[in-house]
């Protein structure tokens, strides 16, 4: 009976000391409890082991939470990681569907641009010159469908059209026809647009068009101005009309 009463007393004292030291520092709470308190009772020793495990677990958990707050660790699920990949395959979200006028006027502008260039081809046909080239179709899409995009800026358009066309002529003069000239011309054109900050994707096709187009070789460096840059002047004038119609005639 005396041993049991002593064990109960020690157990009661250990709980009181543990409660007072937990608030200050969990690492020192067990050190402050004398080993003599746990002597003579297996029940108290088991209580000490359970107390150590609980304190160790709580301390580890608190440290992890603290590190998470310091470094901003965010655990992302597999669906969150895959979201950016699938978002690029979805149509762009907009506030409302485009109106009929927003579809009709750009399409009419592209029709008018190709019709005018086609008529000019008929006039220039005896001289063996053509104004209707594939890159100008891409320019129409940029100017009429997305006139506020960086690629539709006049500086970007004319700087890239003239520079990339000249690079194509230079690459053909150095390497001749073939894959090496096409590869070097395209790489140099992209570097030129990045360096001059004149991002205009349709212009990147001009060097390849010149290298593979035998009927354009006689233009030599005149190709830097005609038909690319000259055609862009006509397309820019039509763009002004298209933008005016889109702003003032909505339906």
Short mmCIF file of C-alpha atoms in Angstrom, two decimals:
data_model
loop_
_atom_site.label_atom_id
_atom_site.label_comp_id
_atom_site.label_asym_id
_atom_site.label_seq_id
_atom_site.Cartn_x
_atom_site.Cartn_y
_atom_site.Cartn_z
CA UNK A 1 0.00 0.00 0.00
CA UNK A 2 2.80 2.40 0.85
CA UNK A 3 4.51 1.71 -2.50
CA UNK A 4 1.27 2.26 -4.39
CA UNK A 5 0.61 5.54 -2.59
CA UNK A 6 4.15 6.68 -3.33
CA UNK A 7 3.73 5.85 -7.00
CA UNK A 8 0.49 7.80 -7.19
CA UNK A 9 2.17 10.75 -5.53
CA UNK A 10 5.07 10.65 -8.01
CA UNK A 11 2.69 10.34 -10.92
CA UNK A 12 0.73 13.37 -9.69
CA UNK A 13 3.89 15.44 -9.25
CA UNK A 14 5.20 14.49 -12.73
CA UNK A 15 1.99 15.66 -14.39
CA UNK A 16 2.15 19.00 -12.54
CA UNK A 17 5.79 19.59 -13.52
CA UNK A 18 5.19 18.58 -17.15
CA UNK A 19 2.26 20.96 -17.44
CA UNK A 20 4.30 23.90 -16.13
CA UNK A 21 7.25 23.28 -18.44
CA UNK A 22 5.31 22.56 -21.65
CA UNK A 23 4.38 26.21 -22.12
CA UNK A 24 7.96 27.42 -21.92
CA UNK A 25 10.03 24.88 -23.87
CA UNK A 26 9.06 21.30 -24.81
CA UNK A 27 12.74 20.35 -25.15
CA UNK A 28 13.49 20.99 -21.47
CA UNK A 29 10.32 19.65 -19.90
CA UNK A 30 11.58 16.10 -19.57
CA UNK A 31 15.00 17.17 -18.36
CA UNK A 32 13.42 19.08 -15.48
CA UNK A 33 11.67 15.92 -14.22
CA UNK A 34 13.97 14.02 -11.91
CA UNK A 35 14.61 10.37 -12.76
CA UNK A 36 13.92 9.51 -9.11
CA UNK A 37 10.27 10.31 -9.61
CA UNK A 38 9.88 7.38 -11.96
CA UNK A 39 11.78 4.92 -9.85
CA UNK A 40 9.91 1.96 -8.38
CA UNK A 41 6.87 1.96 -10.64
CA UNK A 42 6.54 0.44 -14.11
CA UNK A 43 3.29 2.33 -14.58
CA UNK A 44 5.06 5.65 -14.17
CA UNK A 45 7.86 4.59 -16.53
CA UNK A 46 5.30 3.75 -19.19
CA UNK A 47 3.73 7.13 -18.60
CA UNK A 48 7.11 8.77 -19.16
CA UNK A 49 7.61 6.94 -22.47
CA UNK A 50 4.16 7.95 -23.65
CA UNK A 51 4.86 11.53 -22.60
CA UNK A 52 8.17 11.56 -24.51
CA UNK A 53 6.56 10.25 -27.65
CA UNK A 54 3.74 12.77 -27.50
CA UNK A 55 6.16 15.64 -26.90
CA UNK A 56 8.48 14.51 -29.67
CA UNK A 57 5.60 14.21 -32.11
CA UNK A 58 4.21 17.61 -31.19
CA UNK A 59 7.62 19.21 -31.50
CA UNK A 60 8.25 17.67 -34.93
CA UNK A 61 4.84 18.76 -36.14
CA UNK A 62 5.33 22.31 -34.92
CA UNK A 63 8.73 22.53 -36.61
CA UNK A 64 7.26 21.34 -39.89
CA UNK A 65 4.48 23.87 -39.67
CA UNK A 66 6.96 26.62 -38.86
CA UNK A 67 9.16 25.74 -41.86
CA UNK A 68 6.11 25.64 -44.08
CA UNK A 69 5.19 29.17 -43.02
CA UNK A 70 8.75 30.45 -43.52
CA UNK A 71 9.33 29.05 -46.99
CA UNK A 72 5.75 29.10 -48.24
CA UNK A 73 5.67 25.40 -49.07
CA UNK A 74 2.54 24.52 -51.02
CA UNK A 75 1.64 20.95 -51.78
CA UNK A 76 -0.01 20.79 -55.18
CA UNK A 77 -2.16 17.94 -56.29
CA UNK A 78 -1.76 16.15 -59.59
CA UNK A 79 -4.79 17.96 -61.02
CA UNK A 80 -3.27 21.37 -60.23
CA UNK A 81 -0.01 20.46 -61.93
CA UNK A 82 -1.78 19.29 -65.07
CA UNK A 83 -4.03 22.33 -65.30
CA UNK A 84 -1.63 24.65 -67.20
CA UNK A 85 -0.97 21.95 -69.79
CA UNK A 86 -4.64 21.40 -70.57
CA UNK A 87 -5.49 25.10 -70.43
CA UNK A 88 -3.34 25.76 -73.49
CA UNK A 89 -5.52 23.35 -75.48
CA UNK A 90 -8.74 25.15 -74.57
CA UNK A 91 -10.15 28.26 -76.28
CA UNK A 92 -9.37 31.54 -74.57
CA UNK A 93 -12.00 32.58 -72.06
CA UNK A 94 -13.68 35.87 -72.88
CA UNK A 95 -16.41 37.86 -71.27
CA UNK A 96 -18.82 37.45 -74.16
CA UNK A 97 -19.07 35.86 -77.58
CA UNK A 98 -17.96 38.00 -80.55
CA UNK A 99 -20.70 39.83 -82.37
CA UNK A 100 -21.50 39.35 -86.04
CA UNK A 101 -19.86 42.65 -86.93
CA UNK A 102 -16.64 41.59 -85.16
CA UNK A 103 -16.55 38.56 -87.43
CA UNK A 104 -17.80 40.14 -90.65
CA UNK A 105 -15.57 43.23 -90.91
CA UNK A 106 -12.19 41.48 -90.45
CA UNK A 107 -13.25 38.81 -92.93
CA UNK A 108 -14.36 41.45 -95.42
CA UNK A 109 -11.05 43.25 -94.95
CA UNK A 110 -9.09 40.10 -95.73
CA UNK A 111 -11.21 39.52 -98.84
CA UNK A 112 -10.62 43.08 -100.02
CA UNK A 113 -6.87 42.82 -99.38
CA UNK A 114 -6.45 39.64 -101.43
CA UNK A 115 -8.69 41.02 -104.17
CA UNK A 116 -6.61 44.20 -104.49
CA UNK A 117 -3.34 42.26 -104.48
CA UNK A 118 -4.75 39.87 -107.07
CA UNK A 119 -5.65 42.75 -109.38
CA UNK A 120 -2.16 44.14 -108.94
CA UNK A 121 -0.76 40.74 -109.94
CA UNK A 122 -2.61 40.95 -113.21
CA UNK A 123 -0.97 44.30 -113.92
CA UNK A 124 2.51 43.14 -112.90
CA UNK A 125 2.28 39.71 -114.56
CA UNK A 126 4.16 40.75 -117.77
CA UNK A 127 7.13 41.73 -115.60
CA UNK A 128 7.12 38.42 -113.77
CA UNK A 129 6.32 39.97 -110.39
CA UNK A 130 3.63 38.87 -107.97
CA UNK A 131 2.26 40.74 -104.98
CA UNK A 132 0.24 37.84 -103.58
CA UNK A 133 2.57 35.85 -101.36
CA UNK A 134 1.65 33.53 -98.50
CA UNK A 135 3.12 35.63 -95.65
CA UNK A 136 0.72 38.47 -96.48
CA UNK A 137 -2.19 36.17 -95.69
CA UNK A 138 -0.78 35.71 -92.19
CA UNK A 139 -0.34 39.48 -91.94
CA UNK A 140 -4.04 39.94 -92.74
CA UNK A 141 -4.97 37.61 -89.88
CA UNK A 142 -2.80 39.60 -87.48
CA UNK A 143 -3.91 43.06 -88.57
CA UNK A 144 -7.65 42.41 -88.88
CA UNK A 145 -8.37 39.71 -86.29
CA UNK A 146 -6.12 41.03 -83.50
CA UNK A 147 -5.25 44.66 -84.25
CA UNK A 148 -4.25 45.36 -80.63
CA UNK A 149 -1.65 42.58 -80.45
CA UNK A 150 2.09 43.44 -80.43
CA UNK A 151 2.55 41.75 -83.80
CA UNK A 152 0.12 44.24 -85.38
CA UNK A 153 2.19 47.29 -84.44
CA UNK A 154 3.50 49.12 -87.49
CA UNK A 155 7.04 49.23 -86.16
CA UNK A 156 7.07 45.49 -85.57
CA UNK A 157 5.55 44.73 -88.93
CA UNK A 158 7.79 46.83 -91.16
CA UNK A 159 10.98 46.25 -89.20
CA UNK A 160 10.49 42.48 -89.26
CA UNK A 161 9.32 42.36 -92.88
CA UNK A 162 12.31 44.31 -94.20
CA UNK A 163 14.90 42.73 -91.91
CA UNK A 164 13.83 39.11 -92.34
CA UNK A 165 13.52 39.45 -96.11
CA UNK A 166 17.05 40.88 -96.32
CA UNK A 167 18.34 38.04 -94.14
CA UNK A 168 16.80 35.53 -96.55
CA UNK A 169 18.56 37.11 -99.51
CA UNK A 170 21.86 37.17 -97.62
CA UNK A 171 21.56 33.52 -96.55
CA UNK A 172 20.81 32.46 -100.12
CA UNK A 173 23.83 34.41 -101.40
CA UNK A 174 26.15 32.72 -98.88
CA UNK A 175 24.85 29.13 -98.68
CA UNK A 176 22.86 28.78 -101.88
CA UNK A 177 19.60 26.79 -102.03
CA UNK A 178 19.20 24.01 -99.49
CA UNK A 179 18.53 23.16 -95.89
CA UNK A 180 21.53 25.05 -94.53
CA UNK A 181 20.37 28.35 -96.01
CA UNK A 182 16.82 27.84 -94.73
CA UNK A 183 17.97 26.92 -91.23
CA UNK A 184 20.46 29.76 -90.95
CA UNK A 185 18.02 32.31 -92.35
CA UNK A 186 15.21 31.30 -90.00
CA UNK A 187 17.48 31.31 -86.94
CA UNK A 188 18.90 34.70 -87.86
CA UNK A 189 15.42 36.11 -88.49
CA UNK A 190 14.19 35.08 -85.06
CA UNK A 191 17.32 36.52 -83.45
CA UNK A 192 16.80 39.75 -85.40
CA UNK A 193 13.19 40.13 -84.24
CA UNK A 194 14.15 39.47 -80.63
CA UNK A 195 17.07 41.91 -80.72
CA UNK A 196 15.10 44.71 -82.39
CA UNK A 197 11.98 43.95 -80.29
CA UNK A 198 9.92 43.65 -83.45
CA UNK A 199 7.97 40.46 -82.89
CA UNK A 200 6.00 39.77 -86.08
CA UNK A 201 5.64 36.01 -86.75
CA UNK A 202 4.52 36.23 -90.42
CA UNK A 203 7.88 37.78 -91.34
CA UNK A 204 9.74 34.60 -90.33
CA UNK A 205 8.46 32.87 -93.47
CA UNK A 206 9.91 35.45 -95.86
CA UNK A 207 13.49 34.05 -95.90
CA UNK A 208 12.29 30.51 -96.65
CA UNK A 209 9.95 31.82 -99.34
CA UNK A 210 12.82 33.57 -101.10
CA UNK A 211 15.25 30.65 -100.84
CA UNK A 212 12.74 28.17 -102.29
CA UNK A 213 11.07 30.58 -104.73
CA UNK A 214 13.05 30.62 -107.95
CA UNK A 215 10.87 33.35 -109.45
CA UNK A 216 11.93 35.72 -106.65
CA UNK A 217 15.69 35.33 -107.01
CA UNK A 218 15.97 38.01 -109.68
CA UNK A 219 14.75 40.63 -107.17
CA UNK A 220 17.91 40.20 -105.11
CA UNK A 221 17.92 42.72 -102.22
CA UNK A 222 14.88 44.51 -103.66
CA UNK A 223 13.04 41.61 -102.06
CA UNK A 224 13.51 43.39 -98.71
CA UNK A 225 11.02 46.02 -99.87
CA UNK A 226 8.92 44.25 -102.46
CA UNK A 227 6.54 42.44 -102.22
CA UNK A 228 6.55 42.04 -98.40
CA UNK A 229 6.92 45.59 -97.09
CA UNK A 230 5.08 47.11 -100.08
CA UNK A 231 2.18 44.74 -99.57
CA UNK A 232 2.04 45.63 -95.86
CA UNK A 233 1.42 49.27 -96.78
CA UNK A 234 -1.75 48.28 -98.61
CA UNK A 235 -2.83 45.96 -95.79
CA UNK A 236 -2.28 48.72 -93.23
CA UNK A 237 -4.56 51.09 -95.14
CA UNK A 238 -7.26 48.44 -95.26
CA UNK A 239 -6.80 47.86 -91.53
CA UNK A 240 -7.76 51.46 -90.80
CA UNK A 241 -11.01 50.96 -92.69
CA UNK A 242 -11.72 47.68 -90.89
CA UNK A 243 -11.13 49.20 -87.45
CA UNK A 244 -13.38 52.15 -88.31
CA UNK A 245 -16.18 49.84 -89.39
CA UNK A 246 -15.82 47.68 -86.28
CA UNK A 247 -16.05 50.71 -83.99
CA UNK A 248 -18.91 52.52 -85.70
CA UNK A 249 -21.05 49.84 -87.34
CA UNK A 250 -21.87 47.16 -84.81
CA UNK A 251 -24.61 44.57 -85.19
#
